[in-house]
Amino acid sequence: MDKGYAIERYKSAVSLLPLRWQRLALQLSEEKQEIAEEIRLRAGQPLTVLLPCGEVCPTPESDTIIMPHDLEQLCDTVTGYSRYAVTESMSRGYITAKGGFRLGVCGTAVVKQGINTNMRDISSVTIRIAREMPGVSHSIMPQLLQDEEFHSTLIAAPPGAGKTTLLRDLIRCLSDGCAQCPPQRVAVVDERSEIAIMYQGLPQVSIGTHTDVLDACPKAIGIPLLIRSVNPQIIAVDEITETADIRAMIAAANCGVKFLATIHALDMQELQQKPLYTELMDANVFSTLITIGKDRQYQVEML
């Protein structure tokens, strides 16, 4: 990844903060700005930045404490002082900001009839520094194709290993087309708004010219909806977690739709112990598996 681009993304994330916190966050060295993954703000604690080695303060001597009103100001600024307009995503624990940044929000859940409907008394905010890595899928794309046809592919890796980054680039490549494959109609069920990072109807990252996005919708609901509405050749989803997801995928696969999806697993041994994986294999939904190893090395194998 280009160093200048990585640092610029950090600074763009910092620009979302209240002014006094911007000044503090920018004291982090450029070497650390380049690899920063998140900016974390917790009421009663100093601001920290998450690096691959763990959380650090921008300056070792920093003891300035974040107050609840700082978090409220941040949420108001990001939402254009219209927090009521993002109540639904707040109830799911996040806000999407312009520029492709996702803010995880914690506080007091407002629960009605067993369902969380909003968040009040904000106690912490995490700004995830999203960075695109165009081209990371180029080396493995030929292995996912046969006679210019994409074969349903599952990406398995532990949290933070780069599953969504790879997924997003594969979506872009398939949508735009490549030397081995013509452009495909790709539809995305972006349940957690982490793939396309939609902001007011526009994706904040590059996902290709022939991609349709269904944002903030459960996969089990979104998959059949997309089949009826946009006639996709490929459906992409992030983080398969429920049996209902698999049932929807099986039904769609029987209609001829291909899938591109991710699942949490440290390695193949852990993956094989997951009941969800067993269900997927029994249904023959996927024919190709990508695992992500140390230093984001990709391994492709047929299932």
XYZ file of C-alpha atoms in Angstrom:
303
model
C 0.000 0.000 0.000
C 1.262 3.468 -0.881
C 2.570 5.222 2.249
C 1.157 8.602 1.259
C -2.304 7.126 0.714
C -2.228 5.249 4.034
C -1.270 8.390 5.961
C -3.864 10.498 4.144
C -6.600 8.038 5.151
C -5.519 8.365 8.784
C -5.673 12.144 8.551
C -9.101 11.979 6.912
C -10.354 9.864 9.810
C -8.840 12.312 12.281
C -10.712 15.182 10.585
C -13.964 13.682 11.903
C -12.888 14.389 15.489
C -13.602 17.521 17.532
C -10.815 20.045 16.927
C -8.871 19.553 20.167
C -8.734 15.816 19.565
C -7.594 16.342 15.983
C -4.550 18.218 17.229
C -3.699 15.398 19.626
C -4.255 12.566 17.112
C -2.003 14.252 14.556
C 0.910 14.069 16.988
C 1.177 10.362 16.216
C 4.307 9.710 14.146
C 3.828 9.203 10.403
C 5.257 5.691 10.716
C 2.396 4.826 13.051
C -0.193 6.813 11.107
C 0.598 4.627 8.111
C -0.336 1.404 9.919
C -3.081 2.738 12.206
C -6.252 0.637 12.076
C -8.655 2.449 14.419
C -9.014 5.582 16.519
C -10.637 4.799 19.869
C -12.389 7.255 22.176
C -13.740 6.134 25.555
C -15.381 8.425 28.110
C -13.077 8.918 31.079
C -10.003 7.645 29.202
C -7.375 9.210 26.918
C -7.659 8.886 23.119
C -5.839 5.849 21.724
C -4.942 4.555 18.278
C -5.033 0.856 17.435
C -1.883 -0.407 15.711
C -1.070 -4.015 14.757
C 0.850 -4.267 18.061
C -2.026 -2.904 20.174
C -3.454 0.427 21.352
C -1.145 3.416 21.909
C -1.607 7.067 22.877
C -0.530 9.565 20.176
C 1.995 10.966 22.676
C 3.299 8.986 25.675
C 2.681 11.893 28.036
C -0.912 12.389 26.903
C -3.315 12.285 29.846
C -6.139 14.403 28.414
C -9.386 12.644 29.238
C -12.300 12.270 26.829
C -15.578 13.556 28.223
C -19.071 12.343 27.318
C -19.841 15.648 25.586
C -16.867 15.023 23.231
C -18.505 11.795 22.058
C -21.876 13.478 21.670
C -20.242 16.249 19.603
C -18.518 13.679 17.399
C -21.777 11.827 16.693
C -23.605 15.104 16.016
C -20.913 16.316 13.614
C -20.724 13.055 11.657
C -24.516 12.927 11.254
C -24.852 16.602 10.373
C -26.690 17.206 13.651
C -29.419 14.847 12.419
C -28.861 11.829 14.594
C -32.524 10.913 14.285
C -31.830 10.132 10.595
C -29.398 7.338 11.534
C -31.419 5.830 14.387
C -31.632 2.467 12.629
C -27.872 2.087 12.186
C -27.257 3.481 15.701
C -29.454 0.695 17.010
C -27.042 -1.733 15.337
C -24.072 -0.009 16.945
C -22.564 2.006 14.137
C -22.685 5.199 12.067
C -21.368 5.515 8.510
C -19.465 8.724 7.792
C -18.655 10.372 4.484
C -15.340 9.207 3.075
C -15.827 5.528 3.873
C -15.373 5.568 7.640
C -17.460 3.447 9.978
C -17.921 4.532 13.576
C -18.693 1.817 16.101
C -20.796 3.228 18.936
C -21.327 1.973 22.485
C -23.611 3.419 25.141
C -26.934 2.650 26.774
C -29.171 0.556 24.548
C -32.773 1.684 24.200
C -34.601 -1.645 24.207
C -38.290 -1.915 23.358
C -40.094 -5.248 23.223
C -36.790 -7.073 23.209
C -35.334 -5.090 20.277
C -32.669 -2.391 20.511
C -34.110 0.713 18.843
C -31.440 3.340 19.538
C -28.362 4.260 21.562
C -28.115 6.988 24.194
C -25.522 8.191 26.719
C -22.670 7.411 24.327
C -19.714 5.944 26.236
C -17.264 5.080 23.451
C -16.716 5.526 19.724
C -14.352 3.577 17.486
C -13.409 5.042 14.096
C -12.293 2.293 11.737
C -9.748 3.556 9.201
C -10.880 1.894 5.985
C -8.211 1.640 3.300
C -8.630 0.171 -0.153
C -6.019 -2.166 -1.607
C -6.780 -2.325 -5.349
C -5.219 -5.296 -7.069
C -4.742 -7.596 -4.058
C -6.908 -10.222 -5.770
C -5.134 -10.173 -9.139
C -2.740 -13.020 -8.320
C -5.499 -15.448 -7.333
C -8.295 -14.439 -9.714
C -7.299 -16.971 -12.445
C -7.650 -19.771 -9.887
C -11.273 -18.792 -9.220
C -12.272 -19.093 -12.873
C -12.823 -21.967 -15.237
C -13.549 -21.288 -18.912
C -14.097 -17.602 -18.029
C -16.758 -18.588 -15.492
C -16.515 -17.682 -11.808
C -16.953 -20.493 -9.312
C -18.541 -19.819 -5.914
C -15.768 -18.949 -3.479
C -15.535 -18.862 0.315
C -12.883 -16.753 2.084
C -11.856 -18.005 5.542
C -9.601 -16.171 7.982
C -9.555 -14.856 11.562
C -10.695 -11.306 12.428
C -8.343 -8.590 11.180
C -6.650 -10.794 8.579
C -8.046 -8.901 5.585
C -11.136 -10.890 4.549
C -13.266 -7.855 3.745
C -10.397 -6.117 1.924
C -9.950 -9.133 -0.349
C -13.718 -9.564 -0.740
C -14.118 -5.932 -1.838
C -11.345 -6.199 -4.436
C -12.753 -9.441 -5.833
C -16.152 -7.732 -6.170
C -14.536 -4.833 -8.025
C -12.576 -7.111 -10.376
C -15.552 -9.324 -11.193
C -17.827 -6.320 -11.703
C -15.402 -4.463 -13.989
C -14.142 -7.597 -15.719
C -10.571 -8.711 -16.228
C -8.407 -10.436 -18.815
C -9.792 -13.837 -17.847
C -13.438 -12.896 -17.260
C -15.951 -10.443 -18.795
C -17.826 -8.011 -16.492
C -20.284 -9.733 -14.173
C -23.477 -8.457 -12.538
C -22.520 -8.520 -8.858
C -25.011 -7.845 -6.067
C -23.880 -7.185 -2.492
C -25.878 -7.785 0.676
C -23.969 -5.381 2.935
C -25.551 -6.296 6.251
C -23.093 -4.323 8.422
C -22.318 -1.581 5.892
C -18.668 -2.658 5.815
C -18.195 -3.705 2.189
C -19.381 -0.770 0.065
C -19.672 1.636 3.043
C -22.689 3.415 1.624
C -23.230 7.082 2.506
C -26.446 8.727 1.320
C -26.808 6.138 -1.443
C -23.239 6.314 -2.734
C -20.509 3.722 -2.089
C -17.484 5.323 -0.457
C -15.095 2.738 -1.900
C -14.584 1.278 -5.369
C -16.826 -1.763 -5.913
C -17.023 -1.858 -9.722
C -19.298 -0.508 -12.408
C -21.776 -3.399 -12.528
C -22.421 -3.765 -8.790
C -25.733 -3.327 -6.966
C -25.713 -2.863 -3.187
C -28.425 -3.712 -0.681
C -27.273 -1.922 2.461
C -27.996 -2.696 6.133
C -30.156 -5.715 5.301
C -29.914 -9.208 6.873
C -28.538 -11.732 4.414
C -31.453 -14.132 4.744
C -33.810 -11.344 3.659
C -31.511 -9.647 1.165
C -30.453 -12.641 -0.925
C -33.939 -13.552 -2.242
C -34.766 -9.848 -2.581
C -31.763 -9.302 -4.880
C -32.654 -12.300 -7.038
C -36.088 -10.807 -7.637
C -34.929 -7.209 -8.148
C -31.567 -7.086 -9.976
C -31.004 -10.523 -11.574
C -27.414 -10.971 -10.326
C -24.897 -13.443 -11.641
C -22.903 -13.286 -8.397
C -24.028 -12.381 -4.865
C -21.400 -11.263 -2.347
C -21.870 -11.335 1.437
C -19.619 -10.820 4.439
C -19.434 -13.056 7.507
C -21.754 -16.052 7.257
C -23.006 -16.528 10.829
C -26.458 -18.116 10.787
C -28.238 -21.153 9.406
C -30.818 -18.803 7.861
C -28.039 -17.295 5.735
C -27.140 -20.731 4.407
C -30.726 -21.624 3.582
C -31.077 -18.434 1.540
C -27.776 -19.165 -0.227
C -28.807 -22.727 -1.060
C -32.075 -21.526 -2.586
C -30.244 -18.901 -4.654
C -27.564 -21.361 -5.770
C -30.323 -23.617 -7.053
C -31.379 -20.680 -9.252
C -27.900 -20.585 -10.807
C -26.443 -17.719 -8.781
C -22.781 -17.884 -7.759
C -21.573 -16.725 -4.341
C -18.601 -14.870 -2.913
C -18.572 -14.903 0.887
C -16.437 -14.778 4.024
C -16.452 -16.773 7.261
C -14.433 -16.501 10.486
C -11.897 -19.293 11.016
C -8.286 -19.348 12.169
C -7.367 -22.196 9.835
C -8.814 -25.180 8.001
C -8.904 -27.254 11.179
C -11.083 -24.685 12.943
C -13.205 -24.211 9.841
C -13.999 -27.923 9.639
C -15.224 -27.833 13.236
C -17.856 -25.199 12.455
C -21.379 -26.617 11.967
C -22.086 -23.836 9.449
C -19.182 -24.984 7.283
C -20.466 -28.556 7.358
C -23.871 -27.346 6.182
C -22.262 -25.385 3.351
C -20.246 -28.390 2.230
C -23.242 -30.722 2.397
C -25.176 -28.302 0.173
C -22.297 -27.924 -2.323
C -22.726 -24.145 -2.385
C -18.988 -23.437 -2.708
C -16.394 -25.082 -4.885
C -13.348 -22.948 -3.999
C -11.819 -21.926 -0.666
C -9.375 -19.082 0.000
C -7.527 -19.016 3.326
C -5.442 -16.046 4.459
C -2.208 -16.800 6.277
C 0.572 -14.794 7.842
C 1.410 -11.500 6.083
C -1.859 -11.869 4.153
C -0.655 -14.724 1.998
C -3.532 -16.278 0.045
C -3.967 -20.003 -0.479
C -6.602 -21.277 -2.932
C -7.883 -24.853 -2.951
C -10.787 -26.704 -4.494
C -13.448 -28.127 -2.193
